[in-house]
Amino acid sequence: MILITGGLGYIGSHIAIELLKENFKVLVIDNLENSSINQVNLIEKAYEFETKDCDFFHKFRFLEGDLLNKSFLGNVFLSYKIDAVIHLAGLKSVEDSVKNPLNYYVSNVFGSINLLQAMKTGNTKKIIFSSSACVYAPKNTMPLSEDSTLGPINPYGNTKLVTENLLKEYHKCLSTFSVGILRYFNPIGSHCSHIIGDSPRNESANLMPILGKISLGSIKHLNIFGNDYATIDGTGVRDFIHVVDLARGHISALQKILSEDKTLLTLNFGTGVGYSVLQVVKMFQEVSKEKIPIKYCSRRAGDLSISYTNPSLAMEMLGWKAEKSLQEMCNDSWLFFKNKN
Ligand code: UD1
């Protein structure tokens, strides 16, 4: 059985479906801080839509609980035989992390330490950790490779790097322990059923959920944070990756760590192609046939001008690469937003 922490979130829900498709049993824990219990039904529906398999609850379990609750976590590992953990739970707003840094250290770092302690109780020695492209220092040349200079510029990014280091250290000290550290770029898109997608309970400051709200009329225009960057059109450039590609990458990484007793993988998960904010807006307008009014405003504090990866190490180590185009990403996001409305 594979445990997904934070598994009712955007990325976790998609990973759960890919795991079930590969016949893994899945246990999700989530504290529902940024998701809702109804997500279990949505994952079930999306899974059944895609596979026509009505056996969902024989393979999928959900438990509400928090990584800061040690007795809950300990019981999870005593009650279930967990072969590996995919660790996604944590706080993820860069802006909020600057306002409340301690909350980020408590949830993201203490939460990870508690998880490792509970894994010890259950003798579980395999973990995939959801890290972020924001562990890299701003001054790197593009594309980013896994050995680019590290140096996060906000507390959120620092908690990711601290946790990476903790996992690396732990891996070094144990005779058997396998770790996959995956540094995500910018996941967008949705499941092919358009039943699950990016729909956090708390307000999101990310580009795609905002485009969704504008297209459906609940926000009037997009504030574009800066049009004076040294990029193709002056707006920021990011490596957007389809969330299903990202989820598939987790399956490849999981298979690798399951097959090896002492592995340490650190991989960037992106497409290798950067698109500007304006290029994404244009594509979103094209697929949705909705006009996205824009206003240029000043740069957002902490934003990078350009961020995209060299995806070749992931290909070399896992034989995995992202396949879906920007058009597919925007189309799936749009159909999800429309469906949810
Ligand atoms: C941010 C974090 C990243 C985190 C991710 C998910 C940084 C440097 N990166 O990515 O670590 O994993 O969120 O939470 O903080 N934009 C606008 N207007 C908007 C929203 C966004 O112009 O209303 C622009 C941004 O300036 C940026 C691009 O769109 O150029 C993407 O922004 P966003 O979706 O927020 O992701 P990142 O900032 O790249």
Coordinates of C-alpha atoms and ligand atoms in Angstrom, one line a residue:
M1 CA 0.0 0.0 0.0
I2 CA 1.2 3.5 -0.9
L3 CA 0.6 6.3 1.6
I4 CA 0.0 9.8 0.1
T5 CA 0.2 12.6 2.7
G6 CA -1.8 15.6 1.6
G7 CA -3.4 13.3 -1.0
L8 CA -6.7 15.2 -1.4
G9 CA -4.9 18.3 -2.9
Y10 CA -4.5 19.1 -6.5
I11 CA -1.4 17.0 -7.2
G12 CA -2.2 14.3 -4.7
S13 CA -5.6 13.6 -6.3
H14 CA -4.0 13.1 -9.7
I15 CA -1.2 10.9 -8.3
A16 CA -3.9 8.7 -6.5
I17 CA -5.6 8.0 -9.8
E18 CA -2.4 7.1 -11.5
L19 CA -1.4 4.8 -8.7
L20 CA -4.8 3.0 -8.8
K21 CA -4.5 2.6 -12.5
E22 CA -1.2 0.8 -11.9
N23 CA -2.9 -1.5 -9.3
F24 CA -1.4 0.0 -6.2
K25 CA -3.5 0.2 -3.1
V26 CA -3.7 3.8 -1.9
L27 CA -4.1 5.3 1.6
V28 CA -4.5 9.0 1.6
I29 CA -4.2 11.2 4.7
D30 CA -5.1 14.9 4.7
N31 CA -5.9 17.4 7.4
L32 CA -8.5 19.1 5.0
E33 CA -7.0 22.5 5.7
N34 CA -6.8 23.3 2.0
S35 CA -9.1 20.6 0.6
S36 CA -12.5 19.0 1.4
I37 CA -13.8 15.6 2.2
N38 CA -15.9 15.7 -1.0
Q39 CA -12.6 15.4 -2.9
V40 CA -12.7 11.6 -2.1
N41 CA -16.0 11.3 -4.1
L42 CA -14.5 13.4 -7.0
I43 CA -11.4 11.2 -7.1
E44 CA -13.7 8.1 -7.2
K45 CA -15.8 9.6 -10.0
A46 CA -12.7 10.7 -12.0
Y47 CA -11.2 7.2 -11.6
E48 CA -14.4 5.4 -12.7
F49 CA -14.8 7.8 -15.6
E50 CA -11.3 6.9 -16.9
T51 CA -11.1 3.2 -16.1
K52 CA -14.8 2.0 -15.8
D53 CA -13.6 0.2 -12.7
C54 CA -16.2 0.4 -9.9
D55 CA -13.9 -1.2 -7.3
F56 CA -12.5 2.1 -6.1
F57 CA -13.1 1.7 -2.3
H58 CA -11.4 -1.7 -2.3
K59 CA -8.2 0.0 -3.3
F60 CA -8.5 3.4 -1.8
R61 CA -8.7 4.5 1.8
F62 CA -8.9 8.0 3.3
L63 CA -8.1 9.1 6.9
E64 CA -8.4 12.6 8.1
G65 CA -5.4 13.6 10.2
D66 CA -2.5 15.9 10.6
L67 CA 1.2 15.2 10.4
L68 CA 1.6 17.2 13.6
N69 CA -0.5 14.6 15.4
K70 CA 2.2 12.0 16.3
S71 CA -0.2 9.4 17.8
F72 CA -2.4 9.6 14.7
L73 CA 0.6 9.1 12.4
G74 CA 2.1 6.3 14.5
N75 CA -1.3 4.5 14.4
V76 CA -1.4 4.8 10.6
F77 CA 1.9 2.9 10.3
L78 CA 0.9 0.3 12.9
S79 CA -2.5 -0.3 11.3
Y80 CA -1.4 -0.5 7.6
K81 CA 1.6 -2.1 5.9
I82 CA 2.9 1.0 4.0
D83 CA 5.4 0.1 1.3
A84 CA 6.3 3.7 0.4
V85 CA 5.2 7.2 1.1
I86 CA 4.5 10.0 -1.3
H87 CA 4.8 13.1 0.9
L88 CA 2.9 16.1 -0.4
A89 CA 1.4 17.5 2.8
G90 CA 2.4 21.0 3.7
L91 CA 1.7 24.7 3.4
K92 CA 2.5 26.1 -0.1
S93 CA 1.8 29.8 -0.4
V94 CA 4.9 31.8 -0.9
E95 CA 3.2 35.1 0.2
D96 CA 1.7 33.6 3.3
S97 CA 5.1 32.1 4.2
V98 CA 6.7 35.5 4.3
K99 CA 3.9 36.7 6.7
N100 CA 3.9 33.6 8.9
P101 CA 7.3 31.9 8.5
L102 CA 7.0 29.9 11.7
N103 CA 3.8 28.2 10.5
Y104 CA 5.7 27.0 7.5
Y105 CA 8.6 25.6 9.5
V106 CA 6.2 23.9 11.9
S107 CA 4.0 22.3 9.2
N108 CA 6.5 21.5 6.6
V109 CA 9.6 20.7 8.6
F110 CA 8.2 19.3 11.9
G111 CA 5.5 17.5 9.8
S112 CA 8.3 15.8 7.8
I113 CA 10.2 14.9 10.9
N114 CA 7.1 13.3 12.5
L115 CA 6.5 11.4 9.3
L116 CA 10.0 10.0 9.2
Q117 CA 9.6 9.0 12.9
A118 CA 6.3 7.2 12.2
M119 CA 7.9 5.5 9.1
K120 CA 10.5 4.1 11.5
T121 CA 7.7 2.6 13.6
G122 CA 6.3 0.9 10.5
N123 CA 9.7 0.0 9.1
T124 CA 8.8 1.9 5.9
K125 CA 12.0 2.9 4.1
K126 CA 10.9 4.5 0.9
I127 CA 9.7 8.1 0.4
I128 CA 9.1 10.5 -2.4
F129 CA 9.1 14.1 -1.4
S130 CA 7.4 17.0 -3.2
S131 CA 9.9 19.8 -3.4
S132 CA 9.8 22.9 -5.6
A133 CA 11.8 24.7 -8.3
C134 CA 11.9 27.6 -5.8
V135 CA 14.8 25.8 -3.9
Y136 CA 17.1 27.3 -6.6
A137 CA 18.8 30.6 -6.2
P138 CA 17.5 33.4 -8.5
K139 CA 20.8 34.1 -10.1
N140 CA 21.2 30.8 -12.0
T141 CA 21.4 30.7 -15.8
M142 CA 18.6 28.8 -17.5
P143 CA 17.8 26.0 -17.9
L144 CA 18.0 24.9 -14.3
S145 CA 19.6 21.5 -13.8
E146 CA 19.7 19.6 -10.6
D147 CA 23.2 20.8 -9.7
S148 CA 22.3 24.5 -10.3
T149 CA 23.0 26.7 -7.2
L150 CA 20.5 26.4 -4.4
G151 CA 19.3 29.4 -2.5
P152 CA 15.5 29.9 -1.9
I153 CA 14.5 33.5 -1.3
N154 CA 11.4 32.9 0.8
P155 CA 10.5 30.8 3.9
Y156 CA 8.4 28.4 1.9
G157 CA 11.3 27.6 -0.3
N158 CA 13.6 27.3 2.7
T159 CA 11.3 24.7 4.3
K160 CA 11.5 22.7 1.2
L161 CA 15.3 22.8 1.1
V162 CA 15.6 22.1 4.9
T163 CA 13.4 19.0 4.3
E164 CA 15.5 17.9 1.3
N165 CA 18.6 18.1 3.4
L166 CA 17.0 16.2 6.2
L167 CA 16.1 13.4 3.8
K168 CA 19.5 13.3 2.3
E169 CA 21.2 13.2 5.7
Y170 CA 18.8 10.4 6.9
H171 CA 19.5 8.5 3.7
K172 CA 23.2 8.7 4.3
C173 CA 22.9 7.4 7.9
L174 CA 20.7 4.3 7.2
S175 CA 21.9 1.2 5.5
T176 CA 18.6 0.9 3.6
F177 CA 16.5 3.9 2.8
S178 CA 15.4 5.1 -0.6
V179 CA 14.4 8.7 -1.4
G180 CA 13.1 10.5 -4.4
I181 CA 13.2 14.3 -4.2
L182 CA 11.1 15.8 -6.9
R183 CA 11.4 19.5 -7.6
Y184 CA 8.2 20.6 -9.3
F185 CA 8.0 23.5 -11.8
N186 CA 4.5 24.9 -12.5
P187 CA 1.8 22.2 -12.6
I188 CA -1.4 23.2 -14.5
G189 CA -4.2 21.3 -16.3
S190 CA -6.6 18.7 -15.0
H191 CA -7.6 15.0 -15.2
C192 CA -9.2 14.0 -18.6
S193 CA -12.6 13.7 -16.9
H194 CA -12.3 17.3 -15.9
I195 CA -13.8 16.3 -12.5
I196 CA -10.7 17.0 -10.5
G197 CA -8.3 19.9 -11.0
D198 CA -6.8 22.8 -9.2
S199 CA -9.4 23.9 -6.8
P200 CA -7.9 24.8 -3.4
R201 CA -10.2 25.7 -0.5
N202 CA -8.1 28.8 0.2
E203 CA -7.7 31.6 -2.2
S204 CA -4.9 30.9 -4.8
A205 CA -2.5 33.5 -6.1
N206 CA -1.3 31.2 -8.9
L207 CA -1.8 32.1 -12.5
M208 CA -4.1 29.3 -13.8
P209 CA -6.8 29.4 -11.0
I210 CA -7.0 33.1 -11.6
L211 CA -7.5 32.7 -15.3
G212 CA -10.3 30.3 -14.5
K213 CA -12.0 32.8 -12.3
I214 CA -11.7 35.6 -14.9
S215 CA -13.1 33.4 -17.7
L216 CA -16.1 32.5 -15.5
G217 CA -16.6 36.2 -14.5
S218 CA -15.8 36.2 -10.8
I219 CA -12.7 38.3 -11.3
K220 CA -12.6 41.1 -13.8
H221 CA -9.1 41.2 -15.1
L222 CA -5.7 39.6 -14.8
N223 CA -3.0 41.7 -13.1
I224 CA 0.2 40.8 -14.9
F225 CA 3.0 41.3 -12.5
G226 CA 5.7 43.0 -14.6
N227 CA 6.1 43.5 -18.3
D228 CA 9.7 44.7 -18.1
Y229 CA 11.5 41.4 -17.7
A230 CA 14.2 40.5 -20.2
T231 CA 11.9 37.9 -21.8
I232 CA 10.2 37.4 -25.2
D233 CA 7.4 39.9 -24.3
G234 CA 8.5 41.3 -21.0
T235 CA 6.3 39.1 -18.9
G236 CA 7.6 36.3 -16.6
V237 CA 8.5 32.9 -18.1
R238 CA 7.7 29.6 -16.4
D239 CA 7.9 25.9 -17.2
F240 CA 4.3 24.8 -17.1
I241 CA 3.8 21.1 -16.8
H242 CA 0.5 19.1 -17.1
V243 CA -0.5 17.7 -13.7
V244 CA -1.1 14.3 -15.2
D245 CA 2.4 14.2 -16.7
L246 CA 3.6 15.2 -13.3
A247 CA 1.6 12.4 -11.6
R248 CA 2.9 9.9 -14.1
G249 CA 6.5 11.0 -13.3
H250 CA 5.7 10.0 -9.6
I251 CA 4.8 6.5 -10.7
S252 CA 8.2 6.2 -12.5
A253 CA 10.1 7.6 -9.5
L254 CA 8.1 5.3 -7.2
Q255 CA 8.9 2.2 -9.3
K256 CA 12.5 3.1 -9.1
I257 CA 12.7 3.5 -5.4
L258 CA 10.6 0.4 -4.8
S259 CA 13.1 -1.6 -6.8
E260 CA 16.2 -0.3 -5.1
D261 CA 17.2 -0.6 -1.4
K262 CA 19.3 2.5 -1.1
T263 CA 18.7 5.2 -3.7
L264 CA 18.8 8.9 -3.6
L265 CA 17.2 10.6 -6.6
T266 CA 16.9 14.4 -6.9
L267 CA 15.1 15.4 -10.1
N268 CA 13.5 18.4 -11.7
F269 CA 10.0 17.8 -12.9
G270 CA 9.2 20.2 -15.8
T271 CA 8.9 20.1 -19.6
G272 CA 12.1 22.0 -20.5
V273 CA 10.1 24.7 -22.3
G274 CA 9.3 28.1 -20.9
Y275 CA 6.2 30.0 -21.8
S276 CA 5.5 33.6 -20.8
V277 CA 2.5 34.8 -18.9
L278 CA 1.2 36.5 -22.1
Q279 CA 1.6 33.3 -24.1
V280 CA -0.4 31.4 -21.5
V281 CA -3.1 34.0 -21.5
K282 CA -3.3 33.9 -25.3
M283 CA -3.6 30.1 -25.4
F284 CA -6.2 30.1 -22.6
Q285 CA -8.2 32.7 -24.6
E286 CA -7.9 30.5 -27.7
V287 CA -9.2 27.3 -26.0
S288 CA -11.9 28.9 -23.9
K289 CA -13.0 31.5 -26.5
E290 CA -13.3 33.9 -23.5
K291 CA -11.6 37.2 -23.4
I292 CA -9.1 37.7 -20.6
P293 CA -8.8 41.4 -19.8
I294 CA -5.3 42.3 -18.6
K295 CA -3.6 45.1 -16.7
Y296 CA 0.1 45.5 -16.3
C297 CA 1.3 46.2 -12.8
S298 CA 4.6 46.2 -11.0
R299 CA 6.6 43.1 -10.4
R300 CA 5.5 40.8 -7.6
A301 CA 8.0 40.6 -4.8
G302 CA 10.0 37.4 -4.9
D303 CA 9.1 36.5 -8.5
L304 CA 11.8 35.3 -10.9
S305 CA 12.0 36.6 -14.4
I306 CA 12.5 33.2 -16.0
S307 CA 12.4 29.6 -14.6
Y308 CA 12.5 26.4 -16.7
T309 CA 14.4 23.2 -16.3
N310 CA 16.6 20.9 -18.3
P311 CA 14.5 17.8 -18.1
S312 CA 17.2 15.3 -19.3
L313 CA 18.2 13.8 -15.9
A314 CA 14.6 12.7 -15.2
M315 CA 14.6 11.0 -18.7
E316 CA 17.9 9.4 -18.0
M317 CA 17.1 8.1 -14.5
L318 CA 13.4 7.2 -15.0
G319 CA 12.8 7.1 -18.7
W320 CA 10.0 9.6 -18.0
K321 CA 9.3 12.9 -19.7
A322 CA 6.3 15.3 -19.8
E323 CA 4.3 14.8 -23.0
K324 CA 1.4 17.3 -23.0
S325 CA 1.4 20.6 -24.9
L326 CA 0.5 24.0 -23.5
Q327 CA -2.7 23.8 -25.5
E328 CA -3.7 20.5 -23.8
M329 CA -2.8 22.0 -20.4
C330 CA -4.9 25.2 -21.0
N331 CA -7.7 23.2 -22.5
D332 CA -7.9 20.7 -19.5
S333 CA -7.7 23.6 -17.0
W334 CA -10.5 25.5 -18.8
L335 CA -12.8 22.4 -19.1
F336 CA -12.3 21.7 -15.4
F337 CA -13.1 25.3 -14.3
K338 CA -16.2 25.2 -16.6
N339 CA -17.3 21.9 -15.3
K340 CA -16.8 22.9 -11.6
N341 CA -18.9 26.1 -12.1
Ligands
UD1_1 C1 5.0 30.0 -7.1 C2 6.3 29.7 -6.4 C3 6.6 28.2 -6.4 C4 5.4 27.5 -5.9 C5 4.2 27.7 -6.8 C6 3.0 27.0 -6.3 C7 7.9 31.6 -6.4 C8 9.1 32.1 -7.0 N1 7.4 30.4 -6.9 O1 5.4 29.8 -8.5 O2 7.7 28.0 -5.5 O3 5.7 26.1 -5.9 O4 4.0 29.2 -6.7 O5 2.4 27.6 -5.3 O6 7.3 32.2 -5.6 N2 1.2 35.9 -12.4 C9 0.7 37.1 -12.8 N3 -0.5 37.4 -12.3 C10 -1.2 36.7 -11.4 C11 -0.6 35.4 -11.0 C12 0.6 35.1 -11.5 O7 1.2 37.9 -13.6 O8 -2.3 37.0 -10.9 C13 2.5 35.5 -13.0 C14 3.7 35.5 -12.0 O9 4.2 36.8 -11.8 C15 4.6 34.5 -12.7 C16 3.7 33.5 -13.4 O10 2.4 34.2 -13.5 O11 5.4 35.1 -13.6 C17 3.4 32.2 -12.6 O12 3.0 32.6 -11.3 P1 2.4 31.5 -10.3 O13 1.3 30.7 -10.9 O14 2.0 32.3 -9.0 O15 3.6 30.5 -10.0 P2 5.1 30.9 -9.6 O16 5.2 32.2 -8.9 O17 6.0 30.6 -10.7

